[in-house]
Each structure stands twice: as C-alpha cells, then as structure tokens.
PDB file of C-alpha atoms and ligand atoms in Angstrom:
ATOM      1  CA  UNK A   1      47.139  -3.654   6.086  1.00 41.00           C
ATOM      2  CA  UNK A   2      48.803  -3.462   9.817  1.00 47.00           C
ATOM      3  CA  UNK A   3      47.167  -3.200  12.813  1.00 49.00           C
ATOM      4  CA  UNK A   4      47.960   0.212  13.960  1.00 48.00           C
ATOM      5  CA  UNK A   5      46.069   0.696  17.060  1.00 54.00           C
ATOM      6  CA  UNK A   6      47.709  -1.107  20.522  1.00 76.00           C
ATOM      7  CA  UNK A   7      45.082  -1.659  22.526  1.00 89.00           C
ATOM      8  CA  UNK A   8      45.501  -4.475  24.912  1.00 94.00           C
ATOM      9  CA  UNK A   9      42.765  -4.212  27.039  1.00 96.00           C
ATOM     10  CA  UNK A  10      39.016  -3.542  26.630  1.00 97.00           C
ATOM     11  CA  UNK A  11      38.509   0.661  26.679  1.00 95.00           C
ATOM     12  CA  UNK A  12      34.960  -0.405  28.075  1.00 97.00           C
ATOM     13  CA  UNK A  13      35.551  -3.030  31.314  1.00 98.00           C
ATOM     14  CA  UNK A  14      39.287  -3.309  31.253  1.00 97.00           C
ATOM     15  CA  UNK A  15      39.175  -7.020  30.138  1.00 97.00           C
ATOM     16  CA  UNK A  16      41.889  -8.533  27.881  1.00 97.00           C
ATOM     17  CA  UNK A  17      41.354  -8.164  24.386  1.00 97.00           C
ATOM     18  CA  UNK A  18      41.820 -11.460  22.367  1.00 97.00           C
ATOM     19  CA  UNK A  19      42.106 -11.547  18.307  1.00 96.00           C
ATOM     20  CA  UNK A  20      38.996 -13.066  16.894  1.00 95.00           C
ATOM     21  CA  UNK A  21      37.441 -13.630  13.513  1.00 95.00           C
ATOM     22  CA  UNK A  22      34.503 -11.100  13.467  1.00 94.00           C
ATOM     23  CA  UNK A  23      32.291  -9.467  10.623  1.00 92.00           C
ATOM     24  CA  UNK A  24      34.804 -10.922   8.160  1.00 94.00           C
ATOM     25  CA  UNK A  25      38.284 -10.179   9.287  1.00 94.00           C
ATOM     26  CA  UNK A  26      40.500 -10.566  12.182  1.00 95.00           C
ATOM     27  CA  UNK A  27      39.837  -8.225  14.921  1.00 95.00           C
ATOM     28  CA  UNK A  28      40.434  -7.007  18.642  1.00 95.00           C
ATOM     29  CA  UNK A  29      37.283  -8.201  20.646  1.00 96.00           C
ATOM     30  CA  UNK A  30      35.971  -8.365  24.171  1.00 97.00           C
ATOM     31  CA  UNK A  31      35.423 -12.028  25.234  1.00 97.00           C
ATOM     32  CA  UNK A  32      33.436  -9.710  28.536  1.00 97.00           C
ATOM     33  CA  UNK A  33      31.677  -7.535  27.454  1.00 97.00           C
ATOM     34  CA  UNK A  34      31.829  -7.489  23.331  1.00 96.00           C
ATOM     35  CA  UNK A  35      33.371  -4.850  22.760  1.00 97.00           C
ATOM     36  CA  UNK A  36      34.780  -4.389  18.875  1.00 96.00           C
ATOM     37  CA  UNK A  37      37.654  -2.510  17.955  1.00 95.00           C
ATOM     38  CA  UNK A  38      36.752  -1.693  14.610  1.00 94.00           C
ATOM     39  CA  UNK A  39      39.721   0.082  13.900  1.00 93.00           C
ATOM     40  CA  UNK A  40      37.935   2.783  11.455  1.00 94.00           C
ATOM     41  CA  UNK A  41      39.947   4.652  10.034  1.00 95.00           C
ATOM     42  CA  UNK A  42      40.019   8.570  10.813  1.00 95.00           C
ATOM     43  CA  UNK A  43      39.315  11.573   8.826  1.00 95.00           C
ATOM     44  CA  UNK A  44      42.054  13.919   8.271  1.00 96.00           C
ATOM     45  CA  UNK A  45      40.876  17.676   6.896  1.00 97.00           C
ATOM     46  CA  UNK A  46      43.753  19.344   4.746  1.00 97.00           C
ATOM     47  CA  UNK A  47      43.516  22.954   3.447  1.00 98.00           C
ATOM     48  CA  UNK A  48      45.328  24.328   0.537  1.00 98.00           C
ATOM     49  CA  UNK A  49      45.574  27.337   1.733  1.00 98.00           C
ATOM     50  CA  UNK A  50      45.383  30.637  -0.734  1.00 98.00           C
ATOM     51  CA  UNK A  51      46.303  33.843   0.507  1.00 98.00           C
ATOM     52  CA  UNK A  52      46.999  37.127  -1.521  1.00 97.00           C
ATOM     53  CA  UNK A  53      47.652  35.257  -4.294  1.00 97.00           C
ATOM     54  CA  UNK A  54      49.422  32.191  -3.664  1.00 98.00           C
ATOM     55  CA  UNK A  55      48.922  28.988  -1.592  1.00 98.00           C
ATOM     56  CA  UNK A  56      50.687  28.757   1.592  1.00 98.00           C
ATOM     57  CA  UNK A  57      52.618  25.714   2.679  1.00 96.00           C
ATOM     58  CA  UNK A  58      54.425  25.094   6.014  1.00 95.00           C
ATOM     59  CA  UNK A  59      56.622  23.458   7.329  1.00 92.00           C
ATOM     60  CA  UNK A  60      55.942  21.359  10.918  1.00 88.00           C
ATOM     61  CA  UNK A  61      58.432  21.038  13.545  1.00 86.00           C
ATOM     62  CA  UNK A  62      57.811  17.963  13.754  1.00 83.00           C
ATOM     63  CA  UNK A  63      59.467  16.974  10.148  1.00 79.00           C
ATOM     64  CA  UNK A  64      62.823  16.005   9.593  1.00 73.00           C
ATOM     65  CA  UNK A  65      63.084  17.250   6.249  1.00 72.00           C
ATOM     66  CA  UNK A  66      63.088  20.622   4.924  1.00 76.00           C
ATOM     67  CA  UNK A  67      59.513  19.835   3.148  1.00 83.00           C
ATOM     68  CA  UNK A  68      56.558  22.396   3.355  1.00 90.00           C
ATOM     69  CA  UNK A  69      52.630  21.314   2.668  1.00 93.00           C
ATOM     70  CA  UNK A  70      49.193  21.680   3.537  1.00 96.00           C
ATOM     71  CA  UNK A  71      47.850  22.693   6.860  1.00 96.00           C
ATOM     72  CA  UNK A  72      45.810  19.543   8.247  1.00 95.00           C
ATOM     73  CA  UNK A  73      44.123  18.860  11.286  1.00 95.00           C
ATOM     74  CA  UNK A  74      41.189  16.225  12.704  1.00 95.00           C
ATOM     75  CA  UNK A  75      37.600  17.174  12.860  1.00 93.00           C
ATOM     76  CA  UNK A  76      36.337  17.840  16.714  1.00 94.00           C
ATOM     77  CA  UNK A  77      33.571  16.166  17.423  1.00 95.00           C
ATOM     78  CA  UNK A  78      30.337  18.704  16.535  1.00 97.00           C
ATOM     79  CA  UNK A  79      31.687  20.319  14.024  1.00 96.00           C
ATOM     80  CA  UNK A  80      31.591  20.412  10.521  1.00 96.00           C
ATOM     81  CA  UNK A  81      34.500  20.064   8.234  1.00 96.00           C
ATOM     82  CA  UNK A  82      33.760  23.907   7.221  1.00 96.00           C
ATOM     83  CA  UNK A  83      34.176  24.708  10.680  1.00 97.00           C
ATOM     84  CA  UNK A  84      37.037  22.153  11.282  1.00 97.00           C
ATOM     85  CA  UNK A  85      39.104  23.817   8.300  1.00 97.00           C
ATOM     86  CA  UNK A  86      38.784  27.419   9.842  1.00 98.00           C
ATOM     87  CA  UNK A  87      39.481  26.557  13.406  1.00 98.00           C
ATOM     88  CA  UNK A  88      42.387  24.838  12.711  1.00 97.00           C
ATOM     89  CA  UNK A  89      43.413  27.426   9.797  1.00 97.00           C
ATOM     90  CA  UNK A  90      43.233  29.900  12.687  1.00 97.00           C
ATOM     91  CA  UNK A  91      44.984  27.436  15.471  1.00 97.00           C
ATOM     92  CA  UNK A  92      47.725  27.051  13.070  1.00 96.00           C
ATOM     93  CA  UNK A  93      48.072  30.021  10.666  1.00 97.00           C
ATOM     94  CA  UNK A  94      46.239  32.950  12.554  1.00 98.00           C
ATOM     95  CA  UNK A  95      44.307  32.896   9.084  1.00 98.00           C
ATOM     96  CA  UNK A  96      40.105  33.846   8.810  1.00 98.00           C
ATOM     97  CA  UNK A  97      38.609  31.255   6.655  1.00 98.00           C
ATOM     98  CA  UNK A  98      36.538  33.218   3.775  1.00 98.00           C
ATOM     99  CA  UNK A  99      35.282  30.511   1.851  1.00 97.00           C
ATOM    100  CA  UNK A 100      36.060  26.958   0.842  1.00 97.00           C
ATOM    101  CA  UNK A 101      35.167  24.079  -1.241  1.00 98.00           C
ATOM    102  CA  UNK A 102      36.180  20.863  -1.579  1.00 98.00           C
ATOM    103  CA  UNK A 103      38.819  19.136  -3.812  1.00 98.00           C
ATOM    104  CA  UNK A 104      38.335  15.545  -2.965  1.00 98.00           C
ATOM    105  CA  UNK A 105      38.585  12.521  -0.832  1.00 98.00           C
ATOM    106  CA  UNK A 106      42.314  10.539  -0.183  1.00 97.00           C
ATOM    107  CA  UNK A 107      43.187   7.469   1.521  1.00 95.00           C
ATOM    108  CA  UNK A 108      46.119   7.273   3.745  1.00 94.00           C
ATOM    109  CA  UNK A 109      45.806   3.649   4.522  1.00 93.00           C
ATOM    110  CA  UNK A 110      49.298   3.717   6.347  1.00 90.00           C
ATOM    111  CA  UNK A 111      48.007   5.615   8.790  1.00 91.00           C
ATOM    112  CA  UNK A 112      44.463   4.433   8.963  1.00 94.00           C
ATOM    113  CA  UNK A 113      43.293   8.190   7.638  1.00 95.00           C
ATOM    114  CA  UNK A 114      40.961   9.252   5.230  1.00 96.00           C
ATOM    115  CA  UNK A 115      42.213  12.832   4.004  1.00 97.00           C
ATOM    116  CA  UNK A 116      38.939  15.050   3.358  1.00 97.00           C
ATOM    117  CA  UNK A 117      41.125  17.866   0.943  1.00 98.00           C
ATOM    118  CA  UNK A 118      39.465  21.685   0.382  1.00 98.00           C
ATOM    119  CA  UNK A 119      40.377  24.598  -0.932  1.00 98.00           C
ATOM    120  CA  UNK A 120      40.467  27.352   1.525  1.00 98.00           C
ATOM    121  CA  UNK A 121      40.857  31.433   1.156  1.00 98.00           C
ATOM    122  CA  UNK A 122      42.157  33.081   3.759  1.00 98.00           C
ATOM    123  CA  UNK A 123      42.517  36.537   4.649  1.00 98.00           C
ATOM    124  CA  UNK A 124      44.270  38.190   7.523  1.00 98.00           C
ATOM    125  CA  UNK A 125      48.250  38.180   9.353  1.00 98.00           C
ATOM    126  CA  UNK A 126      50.286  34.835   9.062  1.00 97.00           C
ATOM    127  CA  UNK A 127      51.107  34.008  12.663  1.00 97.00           C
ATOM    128  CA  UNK A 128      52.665  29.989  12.967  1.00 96.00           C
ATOM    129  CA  UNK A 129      51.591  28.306  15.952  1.00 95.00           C
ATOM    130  CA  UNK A 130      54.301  26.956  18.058  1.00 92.00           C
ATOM    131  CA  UNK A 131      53.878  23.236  15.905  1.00 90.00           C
ATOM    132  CA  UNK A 132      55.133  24.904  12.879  1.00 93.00           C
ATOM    133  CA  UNK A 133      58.250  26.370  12.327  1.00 92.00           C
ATOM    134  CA  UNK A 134      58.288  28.205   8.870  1.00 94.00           C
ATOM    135  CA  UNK A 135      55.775  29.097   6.051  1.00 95.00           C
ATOM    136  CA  UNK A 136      56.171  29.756   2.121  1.00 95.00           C
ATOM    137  CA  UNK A 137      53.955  31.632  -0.292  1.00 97.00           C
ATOM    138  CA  UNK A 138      53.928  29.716  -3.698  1.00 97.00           C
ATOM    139  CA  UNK A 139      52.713  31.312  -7.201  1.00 97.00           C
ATOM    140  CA  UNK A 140      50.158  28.398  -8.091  1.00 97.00           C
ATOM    141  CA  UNK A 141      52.233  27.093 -11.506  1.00 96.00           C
ATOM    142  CA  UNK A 142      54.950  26.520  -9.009  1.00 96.00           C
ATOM    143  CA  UNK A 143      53.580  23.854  -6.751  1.00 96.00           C
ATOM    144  CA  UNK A 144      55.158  20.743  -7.018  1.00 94.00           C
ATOM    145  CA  UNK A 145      53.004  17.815  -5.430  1.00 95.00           C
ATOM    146  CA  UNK A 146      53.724  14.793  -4.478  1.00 93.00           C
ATOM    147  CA  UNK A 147      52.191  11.427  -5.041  1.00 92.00           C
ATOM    148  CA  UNK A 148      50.503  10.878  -1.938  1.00 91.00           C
ATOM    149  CA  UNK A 149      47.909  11.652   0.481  1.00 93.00           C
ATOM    150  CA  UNK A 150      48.084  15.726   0.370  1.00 95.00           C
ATOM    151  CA  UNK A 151      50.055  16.030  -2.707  1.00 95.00           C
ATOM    152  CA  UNK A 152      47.284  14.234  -4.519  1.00 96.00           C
ATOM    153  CA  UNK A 153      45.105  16.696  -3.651  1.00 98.00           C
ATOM    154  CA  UNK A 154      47.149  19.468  -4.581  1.00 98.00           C
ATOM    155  CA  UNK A 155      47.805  17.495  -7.692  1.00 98.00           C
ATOM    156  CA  UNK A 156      43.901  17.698  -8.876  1.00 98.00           C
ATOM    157  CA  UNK A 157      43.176  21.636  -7.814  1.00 98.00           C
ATOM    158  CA  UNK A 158      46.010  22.537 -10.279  1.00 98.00           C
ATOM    159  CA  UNK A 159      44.496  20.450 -12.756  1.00 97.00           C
ATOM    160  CA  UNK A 160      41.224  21.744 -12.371  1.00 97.00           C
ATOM    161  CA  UNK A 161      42.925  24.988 -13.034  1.00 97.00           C
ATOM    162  CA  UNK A 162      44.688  23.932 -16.422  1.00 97.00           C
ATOM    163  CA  UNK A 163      47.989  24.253 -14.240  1.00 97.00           C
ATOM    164  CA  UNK A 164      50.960  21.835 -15.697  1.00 95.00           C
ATOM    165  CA  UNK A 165      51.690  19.276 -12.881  1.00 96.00           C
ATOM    166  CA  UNK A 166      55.310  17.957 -12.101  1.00 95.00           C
ATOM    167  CA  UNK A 167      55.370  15.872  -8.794  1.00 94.00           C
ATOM    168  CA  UNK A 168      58.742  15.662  -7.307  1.00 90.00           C
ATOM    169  CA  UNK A 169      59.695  12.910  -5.252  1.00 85.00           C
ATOM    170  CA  UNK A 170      59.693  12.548  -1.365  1.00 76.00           C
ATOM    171  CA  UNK A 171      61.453  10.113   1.101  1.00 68.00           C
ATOM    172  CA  UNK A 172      59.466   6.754   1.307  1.00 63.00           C
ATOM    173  CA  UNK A 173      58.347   6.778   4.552  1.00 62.00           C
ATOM    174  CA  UNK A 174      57.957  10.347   5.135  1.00 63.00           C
ATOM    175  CA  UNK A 175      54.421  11.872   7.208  1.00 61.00           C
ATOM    176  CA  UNK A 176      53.416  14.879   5.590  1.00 64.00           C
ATOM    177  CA  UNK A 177      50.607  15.690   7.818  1.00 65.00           C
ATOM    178  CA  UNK A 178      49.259  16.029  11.767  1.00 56.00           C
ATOM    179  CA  UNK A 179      51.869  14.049  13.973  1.00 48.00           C
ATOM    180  CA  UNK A 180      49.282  13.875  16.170  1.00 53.00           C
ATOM    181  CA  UNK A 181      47.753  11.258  14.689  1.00 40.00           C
ATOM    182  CA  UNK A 182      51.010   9.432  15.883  1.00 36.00           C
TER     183      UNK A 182
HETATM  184 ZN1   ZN B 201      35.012  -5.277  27.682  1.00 65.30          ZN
END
C-alpha cells in the first residue's frame, strides 16, 4: 500500500502535516486544526463502448505503447455515473450515450482508484478529443483483455456473453486509464 498523495501541509489552515496513528493506520493529520487525510481512494467510470456493432477502444496520447482500451473518466461532483459515462463519452468520443448498464466494480489499488465498469451504446460520429490519438472498432470475439483494472471488466461482459476469453499480456507497470489521475 504506498502513500500516493504528497500533501505536506494542511489543505484547511496551511499547518504542517505530521504522520500519526489514527482510526487504525498511519495517516497525514493536522496537529492545528485536525484535519485527516483519509486518502480514499477515487472512483474511476470506464465505458466499453459499443457502436454499430463492435466495441470501440482508443488509444490516449498519453501512452507509450501502441495499446487501445476503454474510455474512462472521474465522476464530477453532482452527477451520476449515468451522466458521468455520457459526458465524458461525448468529451472524448463525440458519442450520444443510448443506454448503459453496469458490468462491475474493480480495484486499482496502485493508483488509489476504484474502477466503476458499464456497458455503454453509443450512437452518432466518432470525433477523438485532442487526449486521444487513434480509435479501433473490435468484433466482440476479438477482444483480448487484460488482467487488470479495465481488462477485468472487459474480461466479465464477454463472459456474460458466452464469448471465449484469451487475455494477452501488458507491460508491468503500464496505466491503462485517465492520466489525469496522475
Ligand atoms: Zn489544519
């Protein structure tokens, strides 16, 4: 478990932070004010996208690698994960959300993220936002997840469909969703 978040001084009064014993583990306090850094972590939403017949990966500019997956995104405060999904299907994709449901919960404790993972259909004409730089249209039966986060997820909607699954392998260490969390 690492301590992801640098925060050296209180968000609240500007005090130093000290590491303290508190609610059962070690955390960032306030000796001021009391302040907690609880370190929560954050959810994620991730949208297998299907459009005219196949689910839509892409690739972020962000990525090293030549690897293409699910568009993702953090909730907004108000919203709902329903609305979450279609704003930033549209943001990203220039996709209309038409419906969705969910395909489960993921932890990504390396990043402190909980992914919330749904199925999405989308109608309308692919246009990438500037964060992503390419886009594939894959027949379902040809997915190939992988064994994390994301790729979990896409892992269980193609077994809910009777699809065969065959994960491939990825890079340790790579991030195959929002660098913004960064
Ligand atoms: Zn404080």
């Amino acid at each position: 478990m690492t301590e992801s978040a640098a925060y050296h001084f209180c968000p609240r009064c500007a005090h130093a932070l000290v590491r303290r014993l508190n609610a059962g583990r070690e955390r960032s306090l306030c000796p001021d004010c009391g302040w907690v850094h609880w370190d929560n972590p954050l959810p994620v939403l991730a949208a297998l996208v299907e459009y005219e017949g196949k689910i839509l990966l892409a690739r972020n500019a962000a990525w090293a690698e030549r690897i293409f997956a699910l568009i993702t995104g953090f909730m907004e405060r108000g919203e709902t994960p329903e609305e979450g999904l279609a704003r930033e299907l549209k943001e990203e994709t220039n996709l209309d959300l038409q419906q969705s449901s969910l395909i489960g919960v993921y932890e990504f404790q390396r990043k402190n993220e909980v992914i919330i993972a749904y199925h999405v259909e989308a109608t309308g004409t692919v246009q990438l936002s500037e964060e992503l730089v390419d886009y594939r249209l894959v027949a379902p039966e040809r997915l190939r997840p992988w064994r994390m986060g994301t790729g979990l997820a896409m892992a269980d909607w193609m077994r809910a469909r009777n699809l065969p699954v065959e994960f491939i392998d990825l890079p340790a260490r790579i991030e195959l969703h929002d660098p913004k969390a960064d």
